[in-house]
Amino acid sequence: MKKYIVIISILVLFGLAQFIRPERNQQTIPSRYDIFHLTDTPAQIVSSIRTACYNCHSNSTTYPWYASISPVSWLIDRHIIEAKSELNFSEWILYSKEEQETLLLELIEVLEKSKMPPKPYLWLHAEAKFDQATTDMIIHWARDKKQQVQLN
């Protein structure tokens, strides 16, 4: 009897948890502060960064089906909040020049050390994995972008 009460209690709690949902990170209008807004960045770089980074590091997350299920939705929301606190591509122009330089250096470092995208993210998002040529291309772009920031 106790076993059934425990199971029913867990199911009720799980059901109630579905009503506690975090706000979605889905900006409907492209940001004029975005790192790629009004730039001539090569399409392959834009596409690669948007595919691999924007779900966490922008104001435009494309949510998988399981992101609607609590408590998974809470974990995803927490990851997005933490990632955007480190770097938000949708608000790039709002960063100071010094912050932009630092963020570009950090981007280069995490790509060189293969720290981003994180391994657990890649388990469910294989399309976000960079091959070496793409990694090298983005690192080169980030170095060029850093020089542009320094000159402006």
XYZ file of C-alpha atoms in Angstrom:
152
model
C 0.000 0.000 0.000
C 2.828 2.428 0.894
C 4.415 1.708 -2.459
C 1.276 2.889 -4.301
C 1.040 6.031 -2.188
C 4.646 6.907 -3.000
C 4.120 6.272 -6.727
C 0.895 8.293 -6.798
C 2.572 11.126 -4.853
C 5.459 11.228 -7.320
C 3.071 11.268 -10.276
C 0.997 14.069 -8.730
C 4.129 16.138 -8.022
C 5.378 15.535 -11.549
C 2.000 16.605 -12.931
C 1.899 19.751 -10.807
C 5.465 20.602 -11.844
C 4.276 20.897 -15.442
C 2.444 24.106 -14.481
C 5.675 25.772 -13.328
C 7.379 26.783 -16.540
C 10.195 29.241 -17.086
C 9.801 32.037 -19.591
C 11.014 31.061 -23.051
C 14.141 32.667 -24.492
C 12.643 33.375 -27.909
C 13.179 36.824 -29.339
C 10.878 37.206 -32.344
C 12.563 40.186 -33.999
C 16.272 39.965 -34.891
C 18.335 42.132 -32.567
C 19.980 45.234 -33.957
C 22.614 44.650 -31.269
C 23.506 41.198 -32.627
C 27.138 40.486 -33.437
C 26.200 39.819 -37.072
C 23.790 42.746 -37.530
C 24.799 44.776 -40.583
C 28.106 42.975 -41.042
C 29.648 41.242 -44.004
C 30.563 38.135 -42.016
C 30.798 35.070 -44.285
C 27.582 33.047 -44.300
C 29.354 29.847 -43.206
C 30.640 31.512 -40.031
C 27.243 33.041 -39.249
C 25.509 29.708 -39.829
C 28.036 27.727 -37.787
C 27.919 30.062 -34.800
C 24.131 30.326 -34.896
C 23.783 26.537 -35.083
C 26.291 25.745 -32.331
C 26.083 28.739 -29.998
C 22.830 30.679 -30.275
C 20.612 28.243 -28.372
C 22.432 29.236 -25.182
C 24.353 32.407 -26.037
C 21.619 34.571 -27.605
C 18.063 35.737 -27.107
C 16.815 33.182 -29.650
C 16.667 29.607 -28.418
C 15.215 26.851 -30.570
C 13.754 24.487 -28.032
C 13.622 20.708 -28.470
C 10.384 18.894 -27.595
C 11.686 17.749 -24.214
C 12.254 21.351 -23.111
C 8.532 21.560 -22.368
C 8.742 18.922 -19.647
C 9.517 19.976 -16.088
C 12.034 19.637 -14.474
C 14.048 19.420 -17.721
C 12.707 22.847 -18.703
C 14.124 24.289 -15.470
C 17.577 22.843 -16.168
C 17.601 24.172 -19.714
C 16.474 27.597 -18.512
C 19.251 27.663 -15.904
C 21.863 26.737 -18.554
C 20.649 29.493 -20.878
C 20.692 32.121 -18.125
C 24.239 31.145 -17.135
C 25.445 31.055 -20.746
C 23.960 34.463 -21.550
C 25.585 35.932 -18.448
C 28.945 34.893 -19.926
C 28.251 35.894 -23.548
C 25.128 37.026 -25.371
C 25.623 37.358 -29.127
C 22.236 39.116 -29.411
C 23.512 42.001 -27.285
C 27.049 42.212 -28.646
C 26.998 45.914 -29.531
C 25.989 46.770 -25.952
C 29.309 45.419 -24.636
C 32.162 47.889 -24.236
C 35.167 47.548 -26.548
C 37.165 46.049 -23.698
C 34.434 43.497 -23.000
C 34.216 42.626 -26.694
C 37.974 42.061 -26.872
C 37.882 39.884 -23.750
C 34.927 37.874 -25.042
C 36.613 37.302 -28.392
C 39.784 36.124 -26.621
C 37.683 33.763 -24.505
C 35.881 32.511 -27.622
C 39.207 31.734 -29.255
C 40.439 29.982 -26.103
C 37.382 27.750 -25.648
C 37.448 26.770 -29.326
C 41.168 25.995 -29.239
C 40.648 23.832 -26.146
C 37.438 22.260 -27.547
C 35.462 23.367 -24.476
C 32.530 24.669 -26.508
C 30.004 23.504 -27.336
C 29.958 21.395 -24.151
C 30.056 17.629 -24.596
C 26.635 16.995 -22.968
C 25.072 19.514 -25.358
C 26.619 17.689 -28.319
C 25.063 14.392 -27.208
C 21.666 15.770 -28.178
C 22.767 18.330 -30.787
C 25.244 16.656 -33.116
C 24.727 19.446 -35.666
C 26.534 21.818 -33.277
C 29.847 19.948 -33.467
C 32.537 21.820 -35.393
C 35.005 20.018 -37.585
C 38.593 21.279 -37.398
C 38.282 23.406 -40.543
C 35.219 25.211 -39.162
C 36.897 25.685 -35.781
C 39.962 27.180 -37.474
C 37.792 29.432 -39.641
C 35.886 30.785 -36.614
C 39.101 31.317 -34.652
C 40.551 33.255 -37.581
C 37.332 35.302 -37.828
C 37.410 36.030 -34.061
C 41.021 37.231 -34.282
C 40.106 39.515 -37.188
C 37.034 40.756 -35.303
C 39.206 41.497 -32.258
C 41.543 43.604 -34.412
C 38.533 45.499 -35.821
C 37.327 46.216 -32.299
C 40.765 47.536 -31.339
C 40.858 49.846 -34.373
C 37.415 51.349 -33.780
